[in-house]
Amino acid sequence: MVDQPTAAVRIPLLGATMQLKYLSLLLLVIQNVGLVMSIKYSRVHPADASTPYIASTAVVMSEVIKFAVSLVGEYLYHTPLGESFVENFKVEFFNVDTIKLSVPGILYCIQNNLLFIAVSNLTVAAYQVSAQIKILTTAVFSVWMLSKQISMLQCVALVLLTAGVAIVQVSSIDTDSESATGGNQIVGMGAILLACSTSGFAGVYFEKMLKTGRKVSLFFRNVQLGFFGWVIGLATVAVNDGQQVYEHGFFQGYGVAVWTAILTQAVGGLLVAVVMKYADNILKGFATSLSIVLGSILSTIFFGVPMTLQFLFGAGLVLIAVYMYGKYPAPPKQVSPPQYSPVSRDDPEAK
């Protein structure tokens, strides 16, 4: 069956009430655009040009914040009265599920590092459009790992998605994207393809764990993921950037834009969990489309990146594909009732 969103939940906001699913989608749009814009701005206008910040340290801080927020959330909302939080934590953390979650935890850490590389080498608009290729990778891994069915229209949507991303990348080459971004488009596109592949596999693996593993809260799952994220992240810093950290410090080059990127990345995983619970695929697709449009407009305003007809055509194909993929899922499997053969009254075995 297709998962249905939870019944409408309304919360007070500025003297009125608003459905939580719409608020979560609005926050998701702000998070998507804010993350990419803050990373791009921190690269184009560094706080200290002589010692730019190290992206791997920003990933570590993001994972630490996600770990801490999830731990507090687990304590406040999922610790029964009269029970020890520490004892419950030991029982849930020190078991085989935590070891299994090391796989997506490590992959998400790799993905976050690739995100900084991709945004540093692509325009904001090109990144946001190209990042939708994760729909394709997620679909492939869902069919393979979860035996998920894909409808014919969803297959058409995946073809349109691939074509749209290709057109956007070609248009970026034609408009001399390298001079506009200060990076290398081939490096950026390679990073985004790897990021979408790790994201697709990790997401499907995590979904399978939620369905087959121990029944714990999403807060605790994020505690487990965050733990592996910052541990592997620190190892990455030590191996790749240890000398720079030793010479200039862990927080070298940090400014408002860097901390904004860290915070928006940290809350992103928790926000997606809320959207998955309260919104449907069509609304999520709409939020994605709005993020692309808003990101393209802001990229033109703040970074002077031109919007060509070729880019707009490719982006349009991607928007249509995102809508189609969420709108036309495969129909649920029909379970046939058991067939009974009529038994003759003259049959001696029936007596």
mmCIF file of C-alpha atoms in Angstrom:
data_model
loop_
_atom_site.group_PDB
_atom_site.id
_atom_site.type_symbol
_atom_site.label_atom_id
_atom_site.label_comp_id
_atom_site.label_asym_id
_atom_site.label_seq_id
_atom_site.Cartn_x
_atom_site.Cartn_y
_atom_site.Cartn_z
ATOM 1 C CA MET A 1 0.000 0.000 0.000
ATOM 2 C CA VAL A 2 1.036 3.596 -0.528
ATOM 3 C CA ASP A 3 1.825 5.291 2.748
ATOM 4 C CA GLN A 4 -0.736 7.904 3.692
ATOM 5 C CA PRO A 5 0.203 11.035 5.614
ATOM 6 C CA THR A 6 -0.889 11.422 9.182
ATOM 7 C CA ALA A 7 -4.170 13.225 9.814
ATOM 8 C CA ALA A 8 -3.984 17.021 9.710
ATOM 9 C CA VAL A 9 -2.331 18.542 12.762
ATOM 10 C CA ARG A 10 -2.735 22.279 13.353
ATOM 11 C CA ILE A 11 -0.390 24.423 15.418
ATOM 12 C CA PRO A 12 -0.598 28.101 16.479
ATOM 13 C CA LEU A 13 1.504 30.528 14.424
ATOM 14 C CA LEU A 14 1.508 34.344 14.648
ATOM 15 C CA GLY A 15 -1.958 34.512 16.164
ATOM 16 C CA ALA A 16 -3.456 32.003 13.699
ATOM 17 C CA THR A 17 -3.291 28.244 13.147
ATOM 18 C CA MET A 18 -1.526 26.392 10.351
ATOM 19 C CA GLN A 19 -1.468 22.735 9.359
ATOM 20 C CA LEU A 20 1.825 21.142 10.396
ATOM 21 C CA LYS A 21 2.330 19.559 6.977
ATOM 22 C CA TYR A 22 2.321 22.965 5.278
ATOM 23 C CA LEU A 23 4.569 24.494 7.928
ATOM 24 C CA SER A 24 7.031 21.604 7.637
ATOM 25 C CA LEU A 25 7.093 21.971 3.835
ATOM 26 C CA LEU A 26 7.654 25.715 4.130
ATOM 27 C CA LEU A 27 10.536 25.107 6.526
ATOM 28 C CA LEU A 28 11.915 22.428 4.166
ATOM 29 C CA VAL A 29 11.954 24.932 1.292
ATOM 30 C CA ILE A 30 13.747 27.480 3.500
ATOM 31 C CA GLN A 31 16.202 24.805 4.645
ATOM 32 C CA ASN A 32 16.965 23.575 1.106
ATOM 33 C CA VAL A 33 17.540 27.058 -0.289
ATOM 34 C CA GLY A 34 19.251 28.405 2.827
ATOM 35 C CA LEU A 35 21.738 25.523 2.962
ATOM 36 C CA VAL A 36 22.893 25.845 -0.647
ATOM 37 C CA MET A 37 22.923 29.658 -0.599
ATOM 38 C CA SER A 38 24.906 29.809 2.660
ATOM 39 C CA ILE A 39 27.499 27.288 1.430
ATOM 40 C CA LYS A 40 27.892 29.134 -1.880
ATOM 41 C CA TYR A 41 28.111 32.519 -0.134
ATOM 42 C CA SER A 42 30.701 31.209 2.339
ATOM 43 C CA ARG A 43 32.833 30.072 -0.607
ATOM 44 C CA VAL A 44 32.417 33.201 -2.728
ATOM 45 C CA HIS A 45 32.739 35.639 0.212
ATOM 46 C CA PRO A 46 34.843 33.891 2.898
ATOM 47 C CA ALA A 47 35.045 35.462 6.351
ATOM 48 C CA ASP A 48 38.853 35.252 6.163
ATOM 49 C CA ALA A 49 40.288 35.037 2.649
ATOM 50 C CA SER A 50 43.742 34.108 3.965
ATOM 51 C CA THR A 51 42.490 31.032 5.883
ATOM 52 C CA PRO A 52 39.223 29.699 4.382
ATOM 53 C CA TYR A 53 37.238 27.277 6.468
ATOM 54 C CA ILE A 54 37.687 23.528 6.078
ATOM 55 C CA ALA A 55 34.526 21.838 4.776
ATOM 56 C CA SER A 56 35.198 18.577 6.633
ATOM 57 C CA THR A 57 35.131 20.399 9.990
ATOM 58 C CA ALA A 58 31.784 21.947 9.080
ATOM 59 C CA VAL A 59 30.408 18.451 8.400
ATOM 60 C CA VAL A 60 31.623 17.284 11.818
ATOM 61 C CA MET A 61 29.952 20.208 13.580
ATOM 62 C CA SER A 62 26.715 19.541 11.697
ATOM 63 C CA GLU A 63 26.727 15.898 12.804
ATOM 64 C CA VAL A 64 27.536 16.852 16.411
ATOM 65 C CA ILE A 65 24.605 19.276 16.504
ATOM 66 C CA LYS A 66 22.258 16.696 14.960
ATOM 67 C CA PHE A 67 23.436 14.111 17.495
ATOM 68 C CA ALA A 68 22.907 16.502 20.424
ATOM 69 C CA VAL A 69 19.473 17.720 19.278
ATOM 70 C CA SER A 70 18.287 14.148 18.674
ATOM 71 C CA LEU A 71 19.575 13.054 22.072
ATOM 72 C CA VAL A 72 17.662 15.870 23.795
ATOM 73 C CA GLY A 73 14.549 15.068 21.754
ATOM 74 C CA GLU A 74 14.758 11.405 22.753
ATOM 75 C CA TYR A 75 15.088 12.363 26.420
ATOM 76 C CA LEU A 76 12.196 14.851 26.391
ATOM 77 C CA TYR A 77 9.668 12.992 24.246
ATOM 78 C CA HIS A 78 10.449 9.274 24.393
ATOM 79 C CA THR A 79 11.576 8.501 27.929
ATOM 80 C CA PRO A 80 8.664 7.011 29.938
ATOM 81 C CA LEU A 81 8.055 8.394 33.424
ATOM 82 C CA GLY A 82 9.829 6.427 36.111
ATOM 83 C CA GLU A 83 12.346 4.866 33.713
ATOM 84 C CA SER A 84 16.051 5.645 33.485
ATOM 85 C CA PHE A 85 17.078 7.436 30.294
ATOM 86 C CA VAL A 86 20.633 6.112 30.636
ATOM 87 C CA GLU A 87 19.492 2.497 30.994
ATOM 88 C CA ASN A 88 17.118 2.774 28.031
ATOM 89 C CA PHE A 89 19.909 4.376 26.004
ATOM 90 C CA LYS A 90 22.275 1.490 26.803
ATOM 91 C CA VAL A 91 19.707 -1.120 25.791
ATOM 92 C CA GLU A 92 18.889 0.526 22.461
ATOM 93 C CA PHE A 93 22.355 1.785 21.543
ATOM 94 C CA PHE A 94 24.445 -1.280 22.328
ATOM 95 C CA ASN A 95 22.761 -3.766 20.019
ATOM 96 C CA VAL A 96 23.161 -5.072 16.484
ATOM 97 C CA ASP A 97 20.898 -2.381 14.956
ATOM 98 C CA THR A 98 23.436 0.287 15.834
ATOM 99 C CA ILE A 99 26.138 -1.638 13.986
ATOM 100 C CA LYS A 100 23.843 -1.978 10.973
ATOM 101 C CA LEU A 101 23.217 1.779 10.984
ATOM 102 C CA SER A 102 26.947 2.411 10.626
ATOM 103 C CA VAL A 103 26.430 1.875 6.877
ATOM 104 C CA PRO A 104 24.026 4.806 6.255
ATOM 105 C CA GLY A 105 25.803 6.848 8.945
ATOM 106 C CA ILE A 106 29.107 6.634 7.069
ATOM 107 C CA LEU A 107 27.408 7.205 3.691
ATOM 108 C CA TYR A 108 25.586 10.319 4.944
ATOM 109 C CA CYS A 109 28.897 11.688 6.217
ATOM 110 C CA ILE A 110 30.458 11.109 2.779
ATOM 111 C CA GLN A 111 27.407 12.681 1.123
ATOM 112 C CA ASN A 112 27.662 15.815 3.271
ATOM 113 C CA ASN A 113 31.325 16.254 2.359
ATOM 114 C CA LEU A 114 30.465 15.820 -1.332
ATOM 115 C CA LEU A 115 27.726 18.449 -0.920
ATOM 116 C CA PHE A 116 30.311 21.115 -0.088
ATOM 117 C CA ILE A 117 32.425 20.087 -3.076
ATOM 118 C CA ALA A 118 29.438 20.150 -5.445
ATOM 119 C CA VAL A 119 28.097 23.526 -4.303
ATOM 120 C CA SER A 120 31.578 25.029 -4.425
ATOM 121 C CA ASN A 121 31.939 24.039 -8.088
ATOM 122 C CA LEU A 122 28.398 24.550 -9.456
ATOM 123 C CA THR A 123 25.950 27.413 -9.517
ATOM 124 C CA VAL A 124 23.161 27.264 -6.944
ATOM 125 C CA ALA A 125 20.536 26.686 -9.642
ATOM 126 C CA ALA A 126 22.547 23.990 -11.442
ATOM 127 C CA TYR A 127 23.196 22.217 -8.144
ATOM 128 C CA GLN A 128 19.551 22.226 -7.064
ATOM 129 C CA VAL A 129 18.338 20.909 -10.416
ATOM 130 C CA SER A 130 21.073 18.275 -10.689
ATOM 131 C CA ALA A 131 20.513 17.111 -7.107
ATOM 132 C CA GLN A 132 17.107 15.765 -8.167
ATOM 133 C CA ILE A 133 18.947 12.856 -9.773
ATOM 134 C CA LYS A 134 18.669 11.345 -6.269
ATOM 135 C CA ILE A 135 15.081 10.458 -7.260
ATOM 136 C CA LEU A 136 16.533 8.170 -9.934
ATOM 137 C CA THR A 137 19.114 6.560 -7.651
ATOM 138 C CA THR A 138 16.550 6.104 -4.877
ATOM 139 C CA ALA A 139 14.129 4.465 -7.321
ATOM 140 C CA VAL A 140 16.804 2.034 -8.528
ATOM 141 C CA PHE A 141 17.810 1.029 -4.996
ATOM 142 C CA SER A 142 14.143 0.777 -3.912
ATOM 143 C CA VAL A 143 13.394 -1.687 -6.703
ATOM 144 C CA TRP A 144 16.512 -3.668 -5.890
ATOM 145 C CA MET A 145 16.417 -3.687 -2.075
ATOM 146 C CA LEU A 146 12.715 -3.284 -1.241
ATOM 147 C CA SER A 147 11.158 -4.907 -4.347
ATOM 148 C CA LYS A 148 9.242 -1.673 -4.881
ATOM 149 C CA GLN A 149 7.084 -1.334 -7.987
ATOM 150 C CA ILE A 150 7.555 1.621 -10.335
ATOM 151 C CA SER A 151 4.658 2.668 -12.577
ATOM 152 C CA MET A 152 5.069 3.334 -16.299
ATOM 153 C CA LEU A 153 4.527 7.067 -15.769
ATOM 154 C CA GLN A 154 7.173 7.064 -13.071
ATOM 155 C CA CYS A 155 9.582 5.464 -15.556
ATOM 156 C CA VAL A 156 8.752 8.253 -18.022
ATOM 157 C CA ALA A 157 9.361 10.771 -15.224
ATOM 158 C CA LEU A 158 12.808 9.285 -14.566
ATOM 159 C CA VAL A 159 13.705 9.600 -18.257
ATOM 160 C CA LEU A 160 12.547 13.252 -18.273
ATOM 161 C CA LEU A 161 14.519 13.846 -15.076
ATOM 162 C CA THR A 162 17.738 12.500 -16.573
ATOM 163 C CA ALA A 163 17.233 14.496 -19.773
ATOM 164 C CA GLY A 164 16.481 17.679 -17.845
ATOM 165 C CA VAL A 165 19.611 17.384 -15.676
ATOM 166 C CA ALA A 166 21.744 16.729 -18.776
ATOM 167 C CA ILE A 167 20.343 19.833 -20.520
ATOM 168 C CA VAL A 168 21.008 21.962 -17.436
ATOM 169 C CA GLN A 169 24.611 20.791 -17.291
ATOM 170 C CA VAL A 170 25.160 21.500 -21.001
ATOM 171 C CA SER A 171 23.616 24.957 -20.601
ATOM 172 C CA SER A 172 25.989 25.642 -17.702
ATOM 173 C CA ILE A 173 28.956 24.821 -19.931
ATOM 174 C CA ASP A 174 27.635 27.117 -22.658
ATOM 175 C CA THR A 175 27.318 30.041 -20.215
ATOM 176 C CA ASP A 176 30.867 29.590 -18.912
ATOM 177 C CA SER A 177 29.742 28.255 -15.556
ATOM 178 C CA GLU A 178 33.302 27.930 -14.286
ATOM 179 C CA SER A 179 33.844 31.675 -14.282
ATOM 180 C CA ALA A 180 30.479 32.235 -12.611
ATOM 181 C CA THR A 181 31.105 29.727 -9.817
ATOM 182 C CA GLY A 182 34.842 29.959 -9.371
ATOM 183 C CA GLY A 183 35.036 26.158 -9.605
ATOM 184 C CA ASN A 184 35.254 23.187 -11.918
ATOM 185 C CA GLN A 185 31.955 21.944 -13.323
ATOM 186 C CA ILE A 186 33.242 18.423 -14.009
ATOM 187 C CA VAL A 187 34.360 18.095 -10.385
ATOM 188 C CA GLY A 188 31.037 19.510 -9.199
ATOM 189 C CA MET A 189 28.948 17.158 -11.332
ATOM 190 C CA GLY A 190 31.060 14.167 -10.317
ATOM 191 C CA ALA A 191 30.554 15.087 -6.671
ATOM 192 C CA ILE A 192 26.805 15.436 -7.086
ATOM 193 C CA LEU A 193 26.485 12.083 -8.877
ATOM 194 C CA LEU A 194 28.400 10.368 -6.081
ATOM 195 C CA ALA A 195 26.364 12.242 -3.456
ATOM 196 C CA CYS A 196 23.070 11.200 -5.068
ATOM 197 C CA SER A 197 24.246 7.578 -5.266
ATOM 198 C CA THR A 198 25.240 7.465 -1.597
ATOM 199 C CA SER A 199 22.046 9.322 -0.654
ATOM 200 C CA GLY A 200 19.855 6.896 -2.602
ATOM 201 C CA PHE A 201 21.445 3.787 -1.107
ATOM 202 C CA ALA A 202 21.595 5.193 2.431
ATOM 203 C CA GLY A 203 17.992 6.386 2.288
ATOM 204 C CA VAL A 204 16.628 3.035 1.119
ATOM 205 C CA TYR A 205 18.814 1.153 3.602
ATOM 206 C CA PHE A 206 17.529 3.417 6.393
ATOM 207 C CA GLU A 207 13.925 2.871 5.274
ATOM 208 C CA LYS A 208 14.474 -0.890 5.381
ATOM 209 C CA MET A 209 15.917 -0.586 8.884
ATOM 210 C CA LEU A 210 12.848 1.390 10.025
ATOM 211 C CA LYS A 211 10.590 -1.380 8.713
ATOM 212 C CA THR A 212 12.544 -4.439 9.865
ATOM 213 C CA GLY A 213 14.677 -3.290 12.807
ATOM 214 C CA ARG A 214 13.816 -2.623 16.442
ATOM 215 C CA LYS A 215 10.935 -0.207 16.932
ATOM 216 C CA VAL A 216 12.525 2.965 18.245
ATOM 217 C CA SER A 217 11.831 6.638 17.637
ATOM 218 C CA LEU A 218 13.208 8.646 14.720
ATOM 219 C CA PHE A 219 15.024 10.758 17.318
ATOM 220 C CA PHE A 220 16.980 7.699 18.449
ATOM 221 C CA ARG A 221 17.687 6.604 14.867
ATOM 222 C CA ASN A 222 19.180 10.058 14.285
ATOM 223 C CA VAL A 223 21.239 9.655 17.465
ATOM 224 C CA GLN A 224 22.721 6.478 15.987
ATOM 225 C CA LEU A 225 23.305 8.052 12.578
ATOM 226 C CA GLY A 226 24.752 11.219 14.104
ATOM 227 C CA PHE A 227 27.161 9.211 16.242
ATOM 228 C CA PHE A 228 28.728 7.514 13.243
ATOM 229 C CA GLY A 229 28.600 10.786 11.322
ATOM 230 C CA TRP A 230 30.777 12.757 13.715
ATOM 231 C CA VAL A 231 33.117 9.849 14.482
ATOM 232 C CA ILE A 232 33.816 9.193 10.788
ATOM 233 C CA GLY A 233 33.852 12.942 10.174
ATOM 234 C CA LEU A 234 36.591 13.451 12.775
ATOM 235 C CA ALA A 235 38.600 10.645 11.205
ATOM 236 C CA THR A 236 38.244 12.362 7.821
ATOM 237 C CA VAL A 237 39.459 15.659 9.284
ATOM 238 C CA ALA A 238 42.456 13.947 10.885
ATOM 239 C CA VAL A 239 43.483 12.147 7.689
ATOM 240 C CA ASN A 240 42.805 14.831 5.078
ATOM 241 C CA ASP A 241 43.055 18.150 6.934
ATOM 242 C CA GLY A 242 44.959 17.375 10.108
ATOM 243 C CA GLN A 243 47.904 19.621 9.250
ATOM 244 C CA GLN A 244 45.680 22.622 8.462
ATOM 245 C CA VAL A 245 43.713 22.169 11.677
ATOM 246 C CA TYR A 246 46.958 21.933 13.645
ATOM 247 C CA GLU A 247 48.299 25.153 12.109
ATOM 248 C CA HIS A 248 45.186 27.357 12.059
ATOM 249 C CA GLY A 249 42.648 25.680 14.371
ATOM 250 C CA PHE A 250 39.484 23.642 13.941
ATOM 251 C CA PHE A 251 37.236 26.686 13.478
ATOM 252 C CA GLN A 252 39.478 28.605 11.091
ATOM 253 C CA GLY A 253 37.594 30.823 8.648
ATOM 254 C CA TYR A 254 34.226 30.351 10.362
ATOM 255 C CA GLY A 255 31.729 33.173 9.948
ATOM 256 C CA VAL A 256 27.971 33.727 9.938
ATOM 257 C CA ALA A 257 27.513 32.026 6.558
ATOM 258 C CA VAL A 258 29.439 28.926 7.672
ATOM 259 C CA TRP A 259 27.483 28.580 10.914
ATOM 260 C CA THR A 260 24.240 29.083 8.978
ATOM 261 C CA ALA A 261 25.205 26.238 6.642
ATOM 262 C CA ILE A 262 26.100 24.004 9.599
ATOM 263 C CA LEU A 263 22.812 24.650 11.425
ATOM 264 C CA THR A 264 20.606 24.244 8.341
ATOM 265 C CA GLN A 265 22.368 21.012 7.443
ATOM 266 C CA ALA A 266 21.971 19.698 11.000
ATOM 267 C CA VAL A 267 18.208 20.292 11.160
ATOM 268 C CA GLY A 268 17.666 19.020 7.606
ATOM 269 C CA GLY A 269 17.497 15.340 8.552
ATOM 270 C CA LEU A 270 15.062 15.960 11.393
ATOM 271 C CA LEU A 271 12.901 18.165 9.173
ATOM 272 C CA VAL A 272 12.727 15.535 6.436
ATOM 273 C CA ALA A 273 11.474 13.052 9.044
ATOM 274 C CA VAL A 274 8.602 15.403 9.923
ATOM 275 C CA VAL A 275 7.748 15.921 6.248
ATOM 276 C CA MET A 276 7.745 12.162 5.637
ATOM 277 C CA LYS A 277 5.239 11.740 8.475
ATOM 278 C CA TYR A 278 2.828 14.596 7.778
ATOM 279 C CA ALA A 279 2.999 15.360 4.014
ATOM 280 C CA ASP A 280 2.361 13.348 0.865
ATOM 281 C CA ASN A 281 4.582 12.907 -2.211
ATOM 282 C CA ILE A 282 2.765 15.563 -4.260
ATOM 283 C CA LEU A 283 3.331 18.238 -1.619
ATOM 284 C CA LYS A 284 6.969 17.184 -1.240
ATOM 285 C CA GLY A 285 7.378 17.485 -4.996
ATOM 286 C CA PHE A 286 5.840 20.948 -4.885
ATOM 287 C CA ALA A 287 8.273 21.958 -2.131
ATOM 288 C CA THR A 288 11.186 20.689 -4.236
ATOM 289 C CA SER A 289 9.981 22.642 -7.266
ATOM 290 C CA LEU A 290 9.572 25.805 -5.202
ATOM 291 C CA SER A 291 13.095 25.355 -3.827
ATOM 292 C CA ILE A 292 14.536 25.116 -7.349
ATOM 293 C CA VAL A 293 12.669 28.205 -8.556
ATOM 294 C CA LEU A 294 13.567 30.256 -5.485
ATOM 295 C CA GLY A 295 17.194 29.104 -5.568
ATOM 296 C CA SER A 296 17.500 30.045 -9.253
ATOM 297 C CA ILE A 297 16.117 33.532 -8.629
ATOM 298 C CA LEU A 298 18.405 34.145 -5.643
ATOM 299 C CA SER A 299 21.402 32.796 -7.565
ATOM 300 C CA THR A 300 20.779 35.346 -10.299
ATOM 301 C CA ILE A 301 20.347 38.196 -7.808
ATOM 302 C CA PHE A 302 23.293 37.487 -5.487
ATOM 303 C CA PHE A 303 25.822 35.773 -7.760
ATOM 304 C CA GLY A 304 24.948 37.164 -11.197
ATOM 305 C CA VAL A 305 24.388 33.753 -12.785
ATOM 306 C CA PRO A 306 22.406 34.154 -16.054
ATOM 307 C CA MET A 307 19.232 32.123 -16.679
ATOM 308 C CA THR A 308 19.324 30.928 -20.306
ATOM 309 C CA LEU A 309 16.408 29.462 -22.260
ATOM 310 C CA GLN A 310 18.275 26.157 -22.373
ATOM 311 C CA PHE A 311 18.589 26.110 -18.580
ATOM 312 C CA LEU A 312 14.922 27.025 -18.125
ATOM 313 C CA PHE A 313 13.879 24.220 -20.506
ATOM 314 C CA GLY A 314 15.983 21.644 -18.661
ATOM 315 C CA ALA A 315 14.783 22.883 -15.275
ATOM 316 C CA GLY A 316 11.192 22.726 -16.545
ATOM 317 C CA LEU A 317 11.651 19.062 -17.498
ATOM 318 C CA VAL A 318 12.973 18.331 -14.015
ATOM 319 C CA LEU A 319 10.012 20.093 -12.358
ATOM 320 C CA ILE A 320 7.568 18.083 -14.499
ATOM 321 C CA ALA A 321 9.435 14.870 -13.668
ATOM 322 C CA VAL A 322 9.359 15.562 -9.919
ATOM 323 C CA TYR A 323 5.602 16.194 -10.079
ATOM 324 C CA MET A 324 4.908 13.104 -12.217
ATOM 325 C CA TYR A 325 6.972 10.806 -10.011
ATOM 326 C CA GLY A 326 5.024 11.793 -6.894
ATOM 327 C CA LYS A 327 1.623 12.014 -8.595
ATOM 328 C CA TYR A 328 1.509 8.646 -10.353
ATOM 329 C CA PRO A 329 2.884 5.868 -8.125
ATOM 330 C CA ALA A 330 2.409 2.204 -8.953
ATOM 331 C CA PRO A 331 -0.970 0.849 -7.822
ATOM 332 C CA PRO A 332 -0.882 -1.275 -4.661
ATOM 333 C CA LYS A 333 -0.557 -4.985 -5.127
ATOM 334 C CA GLN A 334 -3.906 -6.764 -5.240
ATOM 335 C CA VAL A 335 -4.034 -9.739 -2.899
ATOM 336 C CA SER A 336 -6.211 -12.431 -4.437
ATOM 337 C CA PRO A 337 -8.555 -14.238 -2.042
ATOM 338 C CA PRO A 338 -7.826 -17.927 -1.531
ATOM 339 C CA GLN A 339 -9.500 -20.220 -4.047
ATOM 340 C CA TYR A 340 -11.533 -23.136 -2.743
ATOM 341 C CA SER A 341 -12.424 -26.107 -4.903
ATOM 342 C CA PRO A 342 -16.010 -27.280 -4.572
ATOM 343 C CA VAL A 343 -16.314 -30.648 -2.868
ATOM 344 C CA SER A 344 -18.939 -33.099 -4.100
ATOM 345 C CA ARG A 345 -21.322 -34.516 -1.517
ATOM 346 C CA ASP A 346 -20.715 -37.926 -3.057
ATOM 347 C CA ASP A 347 -16.999 -37.686 -2.311
ATOM 348 C CA PRO A 348 -16.310 -40.166 0.528
ATOM 349 C CA GLU A 349 -13.403 -38.014 1.808
ATOM 350 C CA ALA A 350 -15.806 -35.125 2.436
ATOM 351 C CA LYS A 351 -17.838 -37.212 4.869
#
